[in-house]
PDB file of C-alpha atoms and ligand atoms in Angstrom:
ATOM      1  CA  MET A   1       0.375  -9.096 -26.492  1.00 90.00           C
ATOM      2  CA  ILE A   2       1.365 -10.408 -23.082  1.00 97.00           C
ATOM      3  CA  SER A   3       2.601 -13.996 -22.619  1.00 98.00           C
ATOM      4  CA  GLU A   4       0.326 -16.577 -21.053  1.00 98.00           C
ATOM      5  CA  THR A   5       2.772 -17.055 -18.173  1.00 98.00           C
ATOM      6  CA  LEU A   6       2.686 -13.367 -17.275  1.00 98.00           C
ATOM      7  CA  GLN A   7      -1.055 -13.190 -17.837  1.00 98.00           C
ATOM      8  CA  ASN A   8      -1.521 -15.981 -15.271  1.00 98.00           C
ATOM      9  CA  ALA A   9       0.872 -14.317 -12.838  1.00 98.00           C
ATOM     10  CA  ILE A  10      -0.978 -10.989 -13.109  1.00 98.00           C
ATOM     11  CA  ASN A  11      -4.342 -12.693 -12.646  1.00 98.00           C
ATOM     12  CA  GLU A  12      -2.929 -14.290  -9.474  1.00 98.00           C
ATOM     13  CA  GLN A  13      -1.724 -10.844  -8.401  1.00 98.00           C
ATOM     14  CA  ILE A  14      -5.179  -9.318  -8.929  1.00 98.00           C
ATOM     15  CA  LYS A  15      -6.451 -11.946  -6.497  1.00 98.00           C
ATOM     16  CA  ALA A  16      -3.586 -11.224  -4.069  1.00 98.00           C
ATOM     17  CA  GLU A  17      -4.426  -7.494  -4.062  1.00 98.00           C
ATOM     18  CA  LEU A  18      -8.118  -8.199  -3.503  1.00 98.00           C
ATOM     19  CA  ASP A  19      -7.192 -10.675  -0.736  1.00 98.00           C
ATOM     20  CA  SER A  20      -5.161  -7.845   0.813  1.00 98.00           C
ATOM     21  CA  SER A  21      -8.173  -5.551   0.603  1.00 98.00           C
ATOM     22  CA  TYR A  22     -10.363  -8.205   2.204  1.00 98.00           C
ATOM     23  CA  LEU A  23      -7.822  -8.811   4.973  1.00 98.00           C
ATOM     24  CA  TYR A  24      -7.595  -5.099   5.818  1.00 98.00           C
ATOM     25  CA  LEU A  25     -11.368  -4.734   5.735  1.00 98.00           C
ATOM     26  CA  ALA A  26     -11.553  -7.636   8.214  1.00 98.00           C
ATOM     27  CA  MET A  27      -9.054  -5.777  10.412  1.00 98.00           C
ATOM     28  CA  ALA A  28     -11.195  -2.621  10.137  1.00 98.00           C
ATOM     29  CA  ALA A  29     -14.276  -4.605  11.184  1.00 98.00           C
ATOM     30  CA  TRP A  30     -12.416  -6.119  14.134  1.00 98.00           C
ATOM     31  CA  CYS A  31     -11.197  -2.648  15.216  1.00 98.00           C
ATOM     32  CA  GLU A  32     -14.824  -1.433  15.097  1.00 98.00           C
ATOM     33  CA  SER A  33     -15.838  -4.365  17.309  1.00 98.00           C
ATOM     34  CA  VAL A  34     -13.379  -3.272  20.007  1.00 96.00           C
ATOM     35  CA  ASN A  35     -14.196   0.437  19.585  1.00 96.00           C
ATOM     36  CA  PHE A  36     -10.983   1.575  17.950  1.00 97.00           C
ATOM     37  CA  LYS A  37     -12.720   3.830  15.434  1.00 97.00           C
ATOM     38  CA  GLY A  38      -9.509   5.523  14.286  1.00 98.00           C
ATOM     39  CA  PHE A  39      -7.627   2.302  13.510  1.00 98.00           C
ATOM     40  CA  ALA A  40     -10.789   1.027  11.797  1.00 98.00           C
ATOM     41  CA  LYS A  41     -10.730   4.036   9.499  1.00 98.00           C
ATOM     42  CA  TRP A  42      -7.005   3.525   8.856  1.00 98.00           C
ATOM     43  CA  PHE A  43      -7.602  -0.080   7.780  1.00 98.00           C
ATOM     44  CA  GLU A  44     -10.575   0.951   5.626  1.00 98.00           C
ATOM     45  CA  LYS A  45      -8.317   3.362   3.746  1.00 97.00           C
ATOM     46  CA  GLN A  46      -5.734   0.609   3.397  1.00 98.00           C
ATOM     47  CA  ALA A  47      -8.404  -1.715   1.977  1.00 98.00           C
ATOM     48  CA  GLU A  48      -9.395   0.947  -0.579  1.00 98.00           C
ATOM     49  CA  GLU A  49      -5.767   1.302  -1.674  1.00 98.00           C
ATOM     50  CA  GLU A  50      -5.515  -2.434  -2.242  1.00 98.00           C
ATOM     51  CA  ASN A  51      -8.645  -2.308  -4.420  1.00 98.00           C
ATOM     52  CA  ALA A  52      -6.947   0.406  -6.460  1.00 98.00           C
ATOM     53  CA  HIS A  53      -3.864  -1.846  -6.813  1.00 98.00           C
ATOM     54  CA  ALA A  54      -6.047  -4.684  -8.118  1.00 98.00           C
ATOM     55  CA  LYS A  55      -7.643  -2.284 -10.599  1.00 98.00           C
ATOM     56  CA  ARG A  56      -4.229  -1.132 -11.760  1.00 98.00           C
ATOM     57  CA  PHE A  57      -3.193  -4.726 -12.614  1.00 98.00           C
ATOM     58  CA  TYR A  58      -6.613  -5.348 -14.171  1.00 98.00           C
ATOM     59  CA  GLU A  59      -6.323  -2.364 -16.510  1.00 98.00           C
ATOM     60  CA  TYR A  60      -2.753  -3.205 -17.428  1.00 98.00           C
ATOM     61  CA  LEU A  61      -3.745  -6.743 -18.409  1.00 98.00           C
ATOM     62  CA  VAL A  62      -6.617  -5.438 -20.573  1.00 98.00           C
ATOM     63  CA  ASP A  63      -4.298  -2.875 -22.224  1.00 98.00           C
ATOM     64  CA  ARG A  64      -1.848  -5.635 -23.109  1.00 98.00           C
ATOM     65  CA  GLY A  65      -4.520  -7.757 -24.767  1.00 96.00           C
ATOM     66  CA  GLY A  66      -4.616 -10.201 -21.851  1.00 97.00           C
ATOM     67  CA  ARG A  67      -7.666 -11.855 -20.379  1.00 97.00           C
ATOM     68  CA  VAL A  68      -8.708 -11.031 -16.817  1.00 98.00           C
ATOM     69  CA  ILE A  69      -9.888 -14.121 -14.939  1.00 98.00           C
ATOM     70  CA  LEU A  70     -11.077 -13.498 -11.396  1.00 98.00           C
ATOM     71  CA  LYS A  71     -10.625 -16.085  -8.653  1.00 97.00           C
ATOM     72  CA  GLY A  72     -12.319 -16.733  -5.326  1.00 97.00           C
ATOM     73  CA  LEU A  73     -10.952 -14.825  -2.356  1.00 98.00           C
ATOM     74  CA  ASP A  74      -9.512 -16.283   0.855  1.00 97.00           C
ATOM     75  CA  THR A  75     -11.598 -15.921   4.021  1.00 98.00           C
ATOM     76  CA  PRO A  76      -9.751 -13.524   6.342  1.00 98.00           C
ATOM     77  CA  PRO A  77      -9.652 -14.023  10.131  1.00 98.00           C
ATOM     78  CA  ALA A  78     -12.449 -12.426  12.172  1.00 97.00           C
ATOM     79  CA  ASP A  79     -10.340 -11.819  15.273  1.00 98.00           C
ATOM     80  CA  PHE A  80      -6.885 -10.239  15.415  1.00 98.00           C
ATOM     81  CA  GLY A  81      -6.234 -10.334  19.173  1.00 97.00           C
ATOM     82  CA  SER A  82      -4.771  -6.847  19.553  1.00 96.00           C
ATOM     83  CA  VAL A  83      -4.018  -3.761  17.457  1.00 97.00           C
ATOM     84  CA  GLU A  84      -0.316  -4.552  17.707  1.00 97.00           C
ATOM     85  CA  LYS A  85      -0.936  -8.071  16.362  1.00 98.00           C
ATOM     86  CA  ALA A  86      -3.020  -6.653  13.509  1.00 98.00           C
ATOM     87  CA  PHE A  87      -0.115  -4.409  12.491  1.00 98.00           C
ATOM     88  CA  GLN A  88       2.340  -7.307  12.817  1.00 98.00           C
ATOM     89  CA  GLN A  89       0.124  -9.260  10.440  1.00 98.00           C
ATOM     90  CA  THR A  90      -0.065  -6.202   8.155  1.00 98.00           C
ATOM     91  CA  LEU A  91       3.742  -6.038   7.982  1.00 98.00           C
ATOM     92  CA  ASP A  92       4.068  -9.816   7.374  1.00 98.00           C
ATOM     93  CA  HIS A  93       1.431  -9.573   4.663  1.00 98.00           C
ATOM     94  CA  GLU A  94       3.096  -6.617   2.904  1.00 98.00           C
ATOM     95  CA  ARG A  95       6.441  -8.470   2.918  1.00 98.00           C
ATOM     96  CA  HIS A  96       4.679 -11.417   1.318  1.00 98.00           C
ATOM     97  CA  VAL A  97       3.178  -9.143  -1.374  1.00 98.00           C
ATOM     98  CA  THR A  98       6.611  -7.580  -2.040  1.00 98.00           C
ATOM     99  CA  ALA A  99       8.072 -11.060  -2.603  1.00 98.00           C
ATOM    100  CA  ARG A 100       5.247 -11.834  -5.058  1.00 98.00           C
ATOM    101  CA  ILE A 101       5.838  -8.633  -7.032  1.00 98.00           C
ATOM    102  CA  ASN A 102       9.587  -9.282  -7.157  1.00 98.00           C
ATOM    103  CA  LYS A 103       8.845 -12.747  -8.541  1.00 98.00           C
ATOM    104  CA  ILE A 104       6.669 -11.348 -11.348  1.00 98.00           C
ATOM    105  CA  TYR A 105       9.371  -8.759 -12.059  1.00 98.00           C
ATOM    106  CA  ASP A 106      11.887 -11.549 -12.425  1.00 98.00           C
ATOM    107  CA  MET A 107       9.588 -13.405 -14.846  1.00 98.00           C
ATOM    108  CA  ALA A 108       9.109 -10.233 -16.934  1.00 98.00           C
ATOM    109  CA  ARG A 109      12.865  -9.713 -17.013  1.00 98.00           C
ATOM    110  CA  ASN A 110      13.496 -13.267 -18.208  1.00 98.00           C
ATOM    111  CA  GLU A 111      10.914 -12.795 -20.958  1.00 98.00           C
ATOM    112  CA  LYS A 112      12.359  -9.396 -21.876  1.00 98.00           C
ATOM    113  CA  ASP A 113       8.859  -7.943 -21.387  1.00 98.00           C
ATOM    114  CA  PHE A 114       9.890  -4.332 -20.836  1.00 98.00           C
ATOM    115  CA  ALA A 115       6.349  -2.935 -20.587  1.00 98.00           C
ATOM    116  CA  THR A 116       5.535  -5.232 -17.657  1.00 98.00           C
ATOM    117  CA  GLN A 117       8.793  -4.288 -15.925  1.00 98.00           C
ATOM    118  CA  GLU A 118       7.925  -0.613 -16.369  1.00 98.00           C
ATOM    119  CA  MET A 119       4.422  -1.167 -14.957  1.00 98.00           C
ATOM    120  CA  LEU A 120       5.877  -3.094 -12.007  1.00 98.00           C
ATOM    121  CA  ASN A 121       8.319  -0.301 -11.160  1.00 98.00           C
ATOM    122  CA  TRP A 122       5.399   1.605  -9.635  1.00 98.00           C
ATOM    123  CA  PHE A 123       4.601  -1.391  -7.416  1.00 98.00           C
ATOM    124  CA  VAL A 124       8.229  -1.895  -6.387  1.00 98.00           C
ATOM    125  CA  LYS A 125       8.268   1.685  -5.059  1.00 98.00           C
ATOM    126  CA  GLU A 126       4.787   1.348  -3.552  1.00 98.00           C
ATOM    127  CA  GLN A 127       5.863  -1.742  -1.584  1.00 98.00           C
ATOM    128  CA  VAL A 128       8.766   0.180  -0.020  1.00 98.00           C
ATOM    129  CA  GLU A 129       6.147   2.675   1.259  1.00 97.00           C
ATOM    130  CA  GLU A 130       3.729  -0.053   2.344  1.00 98.00           C
ATOM    131  CA  GLU A 131       6.364  -1.872   4.400  1.00 98.00           C
ATOM    132  CA  ALA A 132       7.675   1.362   5.932  1.00 98.00           C
ATOM    133  CA  THR A 133       4.164   2.461   6.978  1.00 97.00           C
ATOM    134  CA  ALA A 134       3.341  -0.941   8.467  1.00 98.00           C
ATOM    135  CA  GLU A 135       6.660  -0.959  10.362  1.00 98.00           C
ATOM    136  CA  GLU A 136       5.942   2.507  11.753  1.00 97.00           C
ATOM    137  CA  MET A 137       2.423   1.599  12.885  1.00 97.00           C
ATOM    138  CA  LEU A 138       3.741  -1.600  14.470  1.00 98.00           C
ATOM    139  CA  ALA A 139       6.528   0.240  16.315  1.00 98.00           C
ATOM    140  CA  GLN A 140       4.105   2.878  17.622  1.00 96.00           C
ATOM    141  CA  THR A 141       1.465   0.422  18.823  1.00 96.00           C
ATOM    142  CA  ARG A 142       4.213  -1.718  20.398  1.00 96.00           C
ATOM    143  CA  MET A 143       5.406   1.335  22.355  1.00 94.00           C
ATOM    144  CA  ALA A 144       1.830   1.940  23.523  1.00 93.00           C
ATOM    145  CA  GLU A 145       1.505  -1.630  24.805  1.00 84.00           C
ATOM    146  CA  GLY A 146       0.085  -1.652  28.332  1.00 85.00           C
ATOM    147  CA  ARG A 147      -0.625   2.089  28.172  1.00 90.00           C
ATOM    148  CA  PRO A 148      -4.290   2.477  27.164  1.00 88.00           C
ATOM    149  CA  GLY A 149      -4.026   6.296  27.062  1.00 93.00           C
ATOM    150  CA  ASN A 150      -1.241   6.151  24.483  1.00 95.00           C
ATOM    151  CA  LEU A 151      -3.128   3.610  22.388  1.00 95.00           C
ATOM    152  CA  LEU A 152      -6.220   5.858  22.372  1.00 95.00           C
ATOM    153  CA  TYR A 153      -4.042   8.762  21.275  1.00 95.00           C
ATOM    154  CA  LEU A 154      -2.683   6.647  18.393  1.00 96.00           C
ATOM    155  CA  ASP A 155      -6.219   5.569  17.515  1.00 97.00           C
ATOM    156  CA  ARG A 156      -7.308   9.164  17.181  1.00 96.00           C
ATOM    157  CA  HIS A 157      -4.228  10.003  15.115  1.00 94.00           C
ATOM    158  CA  ALA A 158      -4.710   6.950  12.820  1.00 96.00           C
ATOM    159  CA  GLY A 159      -8.276   8.058  12.169  1.00 94.00           C
ATOM    160  CA  LYS A 160      -6.962  11.189  10.461  1.00 93.00           C
ATOM    161  CA  ARG A 161      -5.230   9.188   7.721  1.00 85.00           C
ATOM    162  CA  GLY A 162      -5.928  10.731   4.341  1.00 80.00           C
ATOM    163  CA  ASP A 163      -7.294  13.996   5.786  1.00 79.00           C
ATOM    164  CA  ALA A 164      -5.577  17.096   4.482  1.00 58.00           C
TER     165      ALA A 164
HETATM  166 FE1  LIG B 201      -1.181  -3.767  -2.823  1.00 66.18          FE
HETATM  167 FE1  LIG B 202      -0.377  -3.214   0.371  1.00 66.18          FE
END
């Protein structure tokens, strides 16, 4: 059985993952509103991944005999200003999530809860990917700044995310 401290931390993390999903869905909706269909699709995929992360924590908590308690989500912004700014916010957000996961890892280590550490290893690796992807998208959109043709090219490319 999982400790109450870790149970609370994982419940907070379920909320954080769903907040991430909600934030990226808001970015997708904003991209739609300015006709960047490709970036919109990219953010939709990102939102789906965050839902899967929440589900992963949810299932782990159930498996460990913990109680899942859902919390209200934060209202995301409706306007992101530019695609570049949206990716800057994506990177900042992913860094924030990494810090949260590291904190839970530290708690699990102090408690000698090896199962939770093992579960979190997947997330530690996933966050390396998440930050790298956000950094890449930010760098590319930054390079396309002031060049609408390049930004449209990136939009089309981003829309292919997840296609084989
Ligand atoms: Fe996540
Ligand atoms: Fe993420």
